[in-house]
Amino acid sequence: MTDFDLTPVSTEAPMEPVLRKGIGLCLSGGGYRAMLFHLGVVWRLAELGYLGTEHRWGKHGELGSLQRVSSVSGGSITAGVLGLAWDKLDVDSPGVSDRFREHVAEPIQAFASRSTVTILSGLPAIIFSTVNKRVVRIYRKRLFGDLTLQDLPKSPDFVFNTTNLQSGALWSFSKRVARDWRVGRIEEPIDTLAKVVGASSAFPPFLSPARFKYRDEDFTPGSGDGLQGPPFTTRPLLTDGGVYDNLGLETVFKNYKTVICSDAGGDLPARKRVSGDWILQTYRVVRTINNQVRSLRKRILLTSFVERERHGTYWSMRTDVRKYPADDRLPCPFNRTQELASIRTDLEAKDPVIQRRLINWGYALCDAGIRSWVEDGLPAPQDFPYPSEGV
């Protein structure tokens, strides 16, 4: 079976001829819910040494070390805070969990205690400006300041995914490059983290589009495929990365041998009755299409694990952790975790207890996933980050 047969990404977009050794971490979209769940995930990865530079070996062969963090929407908020705090974490030194709590967990929890945008608060922005501009201003004020992509570490590579409404392709941002394979690439972009994360989380239609301005000469000559020229290069219109790939999988799957995929996205609940209204029916159809695309990506990713084309693991916050074979798993009653999975995927403030439960759930599920499917001999956790709340 070839990589072309397996790929859950665009069959037109170029792929690496040979997969690189190393670990790629994917953090899905899903608003504040995903942001907090992934916070727990990364916390446990830090404790297990998976943020460090040590060359690791897993159950089925060589893993390497963390090379890329690919994120979407709510996952991009977590990734942005993590990337800017990277040097302070000193990931290879003892005590990383305490430093993680101070420099990553506490700022994200403070941010989650206040809404970024609601329907009511967004109305003035619709009238006088755009909702996306309001979101970017809040990200700048409360999290990222005026720091840019160039303030991220050189390694690992933090990639923030958006969707280009003009080309229909993935537009990704990183310290090294901003790129749409059809439009071209900008080397060492200087966009602010607030604007980039604002684009990655610009859920349509309310928070979208995110408007960017570049010069045509900002792009590397000949780096695009058919669309390298104005207005594609000068006035790109971007929207939530989840429109194209809500798992953040594309920029990892086609590059790295080991994939760790954390999914905190929404699902498509069954409905006994579906409205015949054109608008509501169209919304249901769009959600159905999106759900099927995500399901296909997940199935092909899991197939690649079974066929040993990739190493790694996938989990969803709807997973029943009792099915994981790792010993000494943290207690996660299924009915309680399903309550967390039913929380809305919005950017509205979350109660502190809910925040801690979401963080604990991501922490516990990551632990079970890594120790069950990726690497033997790792220590079981002593307790949740917030023991009194559990899940």
PDB file of N, CA and C in Angstrom, residues 333-379:
ATOM      1  N   PRO A 333     -15.496   7.985  34.304  1.00  0.00           N
ATOM      2  CA  PRO A 333     -16.813   7.408  34.016  1.00  0.00           C
ATOM      3  C   PRO A 333     -17.352   7.906  32.679  1.00  0.00           C
ATOM      4  N   PHE A 334     -17.852   6.981  31.901  1.00  0.00           N
ATOM      5  CA  PHE A 334     -18.267   7.305  30.534  1.00  0.00           C
ATOM      6  C   PHE A 334     -19.377   8.358  30.503  1.00  0.00           C
ATOM      7  N   ASN A 335     -20.314   8.267  31.437  1.00  0.00           N
ATOM      8  CA  ASN A 335     -21.402   9.249  31.422  1.00  0.00           C
ATOM      9  C   ASN A 335     -20.878  10.658  31.706  1.00  0.00           C
ATOM     10  N   ARG A 336     -19.839  10.770  32.510  1.00  0.00           N
ATOM     11  CA  ARG A 336     -19.267  12.077  32.818  1.00  0.00           C
ATOM     12  C   ARG A 336     -18.489  12.640  31.629  1.00  0.00           C
ATOM     13  N   THR A 337     -17.748  11.792  30.948  1.00  0.00           N
ATOM     14  CA  THR A 337     -16.991  12.289  29.795  1.00  0.00           C
ATOM     15  C   THR A 337     -17.917  12.639  28.638  1.00  0.00           C
ATOM     16  N   GLN A 338     -19.043  11.942  28.531  1.00  0.00           N
ATOM     17  CA  GLN A 338     -19.998  12.292  27.484  1.00  0.00           C
ATOM     18  C   GLN A 338     -20.658  13.640  27.756  1.00  0.00           C
ATOM     19  N   GLU A 339     -20.819  13.984  29.016  1.00  0.00           N
ATOM     20  CA  GLU A 339     -21.308  15.325  29.357  1.00  0.00           C
ATOM     21  C   GLU A 339     -20.345  16.386  28.815  1.00  0.00           C
ATOM     22  N   LEU A 340     -19.057  16.145  28.966  1.00  0.00           N
ATOM     23  CA  LEU A 340     -18.063  17.094  28.482  1.00  0.00           C
ATOM     24  C   LEU A 340     -18.056  17.164  26.956  1.00  0.00           C
ATOM     25  N   ALA A 341     -18.276  16.021  26.317  1.00  0.00           N
ATOM     26  CA  ALA A 341     -18.296  15.990  24.858  1.00  0.00           C
ATOM     27  C   ALA A 341     -19.518  16.687  24.270  1.00  0.00           C
ATOM     28  N   SER A 342     -20.518  16.937  25.096  1.00  0.00           N
ATOM     29  CA  SER A 342     -21.735  17.592  24.613  1.00  0.00           C
ATOM     30  C   SER A 342     -21.698  19.117  24.799  1.00  0.00           C
ATOM     31  N   ILE A 343     -20.637  19.633  25.420  1.00  0.00           N
ATOM     32  CA  ILE A 343     -20.509  21.079  25.604  1.00  0.00           C
ATOM     33  C   ILE A 343     -20.360  21.742  24.236  1.00  0.00           C
ATOM     34  N   ARG A 344     -20.975  22.887  24.068  1.00  0.00           N
ATOM     35  CA  ARG A 344     -20.955  23.569  22.772  1.00  0.00           C
ATOM     36  C   ARG A 344     -19.538  23.985  22.384  1.00  0.00           C
ATOM     37  N   THR A 345     -19.280  23.959  21.082  1.00  0.00           N
ATOM     38  CA  THR A 345     -17.967  24.343  20.559  1.00  0.00           C
ATOM     39  C   THR A 345     -17.983  25.820  20.177  1.00  0.00           C
ATOM     40  N   ASP A 346     -18.055  26.691  21.185  1.00  0.00           N
ATOM     41  CA  ASP A 346     -18.125  28.124  20.933  1.00  0.00           C
ATOM     42  C   ASP A 346     -16.954  28.827  21.619  1.00  0.00           C
ATOM     43  N   LEU A 347     -16.966  30.147  21.599  1.00  0.00           N
ATOM     44  CA  LEU A 347     -15.917  30.944  22.238  1.00  0.00           C
ATOM     45  C   LEU A 347     -16.470  31.703  23.433  1.00  0.00           C
ATOM     46  N   GLU A 348     -17.421  31.078  24.136  1.00  0.00           N
ATOM     47  CA  GLU A 348     -18.027  31.699  25.305  1.00  0.00           C
ATOM     48  C   GLU A 348     -17.367  31.188  26.589  1.00  0.00           C
ATOM     49  N   ALA A 349     -17.390  32.039  27.610  1.00  0.00           N
ATOM     50  CA  ALA A 349     -16.738  31.731  28.888  1.00  0.00           C
ATOM     51  C   ALA A 349     -17.211  30.400  29.452  1.00  0.00           C
ATOM     52  N   LYS A 350     -16.286  29.701  30.086  1.00  0.00           N
ATOM     53  CA  LYS A 350     -16.584  28.415  30.702  1.00  0.00           C
ATOM     54  C   LYS A 350     -16.358  28.499  32.215  1.00  0.00           C
ATOM     55  N   ASP A 351     -17.277  27.901  32.957  1.00  0.00           N
ATOM     56  CA  ASP A 351     -17.189  27.833  34.410  1.00  0.00           C
ATOM     57  C   ASP A 351     -15.868  27.172  34.815  1.00  0.00           C
ATOM     58  N   PRO A 352     -15.203  27.662  35.871  1.00  0.00           N
ATOM     59  CA  PRO A 352     -13.911  27.090  36.285  1.00  0.00           C
ATOM     60  C   PRO A 352     -13.944  25.586  36.529  1.00  0.00           C
ATOM     61  N   VAL A 353     -15.041  25.069  37.068  1.00  0.00           N
ATOM     62  CA  VAL A 353     -15.128  23.627  37.299  1.00  0.00           C
ATOM     63  C   VAL A 353     -15.171  22.877  35.972  1.00  0.00           C
ATOM     64  N   ILE A 354     -15.942  23.385  35.025  1.00  0.00           N
ATOM     65  CA  ILE A 354     -15.988  22.774  33.689  1.00  0.00           C
ATOM     66  C   ILE A 354     -14.619  22.838  33.033  1.00  0.00           C
ATOM     67  N   GLN A 355     -13.943  23.950  33.171  1.00  0.00           N
ATOM     68  CA  GLN A 355     -12.595  24.072  32.618  1.00  0.00           C
ATOM     69  C   GLN A 355     -11.693  22.954  33.126  1.00  0.00           C
ATOM     70  N   ARG A 356     -11.698  22.762  34.442  1.00  0.00           N
ATOM     71  CA  ARG A 356     -10.796  21.767  35.022  1.00  0.00           C
ATOM     72  C   ARG A 356     -11.182  20.352  34.643  1.00  0.00           C
ATOM     73  N   ARG A 357     -12.479  20.098  34.524  1.00  0.00           N
ATOM     74  CA  ARG A 357     -12.919  18.770  34.080  1.00  0.00           C
ATOM     75  C   ARG A 357     -12.450  18.497  32.646  1.00  0.00           C
ATOM     76  N   LEU A 358     -12.565  19.491  31.783  1.00  0.00           N
ATOM     77  CA  LEU A 358     -12.111  19.325  30.400  1.00  0.00           C
ATOM     78  C   LEU A 358     -10.608  19.087  30.337  1.00  0.00           C
ATOM     79  N   ILE A 359      -9.856  19.850  31.122  1.00  0.00           N
ATOM     80  CA  ILE A 359      -8.405  19.655  31.158  1.00  0.00           C
ATOM     81  C   ILE A 359      -8.068  18.258  31.666  1.00  0.00           C
ATOM     82  N   ASN A 360      -8.723  17.833  32.741  1.00  0.00           N
ATOM     83  CA  ASN A 360      -8.484  16.496  33.295  1.00  0.00           C
ATOM     84  C   ASN A 360      -8.808  15.402  32.289  1.00  0.00           C
ATOM     85  N   TRP A 361      -9.883  15.595  31.516  1.00  0.00           N
ATOM     86  CA  TRP A 361     -10.288  14.581  30.539  1.00  0.00           C
ATOM     87  C   TRP A 361      -9.248  14.476  29.416  1.00  0.00           C
ATOM     88  N   GLY A 362      -8.761  15.599  28.918  1.00  0.00           N
ATOM     89  CA  GLY A 362      -7.715  15.547  27.908  1.00  0.00           C
ATOM     90  C   GLY A 362      -6.449  14.903  28.433  1.00  0.00           C
ATOM     91  N   TYR A 363      -6.093  15.224  29.665  1.00  0.00           N
ATOM     92  CA  TYR A 363      -4.912  14.658  30.312  1.00  0.00           C
ATOM     93  C   TYR A 363      -5.035  13.139  30.428  1.00  0.00           C
ATOM     94  N   ALA A 364      -6.171  12.666  30.921  1.00  0.00           N
ATOM     95  CA  ALA A 364      -6.370  11.229  31.147  1.00  0.00           C
ATOM     96  C   ALA A 364      -6.428  10.450  29.843  1.00  0.00           C
ATOM     97  N   LEU A 365      -7.098  11.001  28.841  1.00  0.00           N
ATOM     98  CA  LEU A 365      -7.245  10.283  27.582  1.00  0.00           C
ATOM     99  C   LEU A 365      -5.921  10.235  26.828  1.00  0.00           C
ATOM    100  N   CYS A 366      -5.166  11.333  26.871  1.00  0.00           N
ATOM    101  CA  CYS A 366      -3.837  11.326  26.263  1.00  0.00           C
ATOM    102  C   CYS A 366      -2.954  10.270  26.925  1.00  0.00           C
ATOM    103  N   ASP A 367      -2.982  10.229  28.239  1.00  0.00           N
ATOM    104  CA  ASP A 367      -2.176   9.242  28.956  1.00  0.00           C
ATOM    105  C   ASP A 367      -2.527   7.818  28.530  1.00  0.00           C
ATOM    106  N   ALA A 368      -3.828   7.532  28.483  1.00  0.00           N
ATOM    107  CA  ALA A 368      -4.259   6.183  28.096  1.00  0.00           C
ATOM    108  C   ALA A 368      -3.870   5.873  26.659  1.00  0.00           C
ATOM    109  N   GLY A 369      -4.011   6.855  25.760  1.00  0.00           N
ATOM    110  CA  GLY A 369      -3.692   6.633  24.358  1.00  0.00           C
ATOM    111  C   GLY A 369      -2.215   6.371  24.124  1.00  0.00           C
ATOM    112  N   ILE A 370      -1.366   7.183  24.731  1.00  0.00           N
ATOM    113  CA  ILE A 370       0.077   7.018  24.537  1.00  0.00           C
ATOM    114  C   ILE A 370       0.562   5.706  25.142  1.00  0.00           C
ATOM    115  N   ARG A 371       0.130   5.404  26.361  1.00  0.00           N
ATOM    116  CA  ARG A 371       0.619   4.187  27.019  1.00  0.00           C
ATOM    117  C   ARG A 371      -0.002   2.927  26.444  1.00  0.00           C
ATOM    118  N   SER A 372      -1.169   3.040  25.806  1.00  0.00           N
ATOM    119  CA  SER A 372      -1.805   1.862  25.207  1.00  0.00           C
ATOM    120  C   SER A 372      -1.243   1.540  23.831  1.00  0.00           C
ATOM    121  N   TRP A 373      -1.022   2.576  23.014  1.00  0.00           N
ATOM    122  CA  TRP A 373      -0.772   2.324  21.593  1.00  0.00           C
ATOM    123  C   TRP A 373       0.575   2.815  21.064  1.00  0.00           C
ATOM    124  N   VAL A 374       1.283   3.644  21.833  1.00  0.00           N
ATOM    125  CA  VAL A 374       2.486   4.254  21.266  1.00  0.00           C
ATOM    126  C   VAL A 374       3.767   3.737  21.896  1.00  0.00           C
ATOM    127  N   GLU A 375       3.860   3.729  23.240  1.00  0.00           N
ATOM    128  CA  GLU A 375       5.125   3.392  23.880  1.00  0.00           C
ATOM    129  C   GLU A 375       4.892   2.622  25.171  1.00  0.00           C
ATOM    130  N   ASP A 376       5.634   1.544  25.339  1.00  0.00           N
ATOM    131  CA  ASP A 376       5.577   0.752  26.562  1.00  0.00           C
ATOM    132  C   ASP A 376       6.498   1.343  27.633  1.00  0.00           C
ATOM    133  N   GLY A 377       6.226   0.960  28.891  1.00  0.00           N
ATOM    134  CA  GLY A 377       7.141   1.281  29.972  1.00  0.00           C
ATOM    135  C   GLY A 377       7.039   2.677  30.539  1.00  0.00           C
ATOM    136  N   LEU A 378       6.054   3.435  30.121  1.00  0.00           N
ATOM    137  CA  LEU A 378       5.898   4.789  30.638  1.00  0.00           C
ATOM    138  C   LEU A 378       5.166   4.752  31.975  1.00  0.00           C
ATOM    139  N   PRO A 379       5.477   5.666  32.884  1.00  0.00           N
ATOM    140  CA  PRO A 379       4.825   5.649  34.199  1.00  0.00           C
ATOM    141  C   PRO A 379       3.373   6.092  34.124  1.00  0.00           C
TER     142      PRO A 379
END
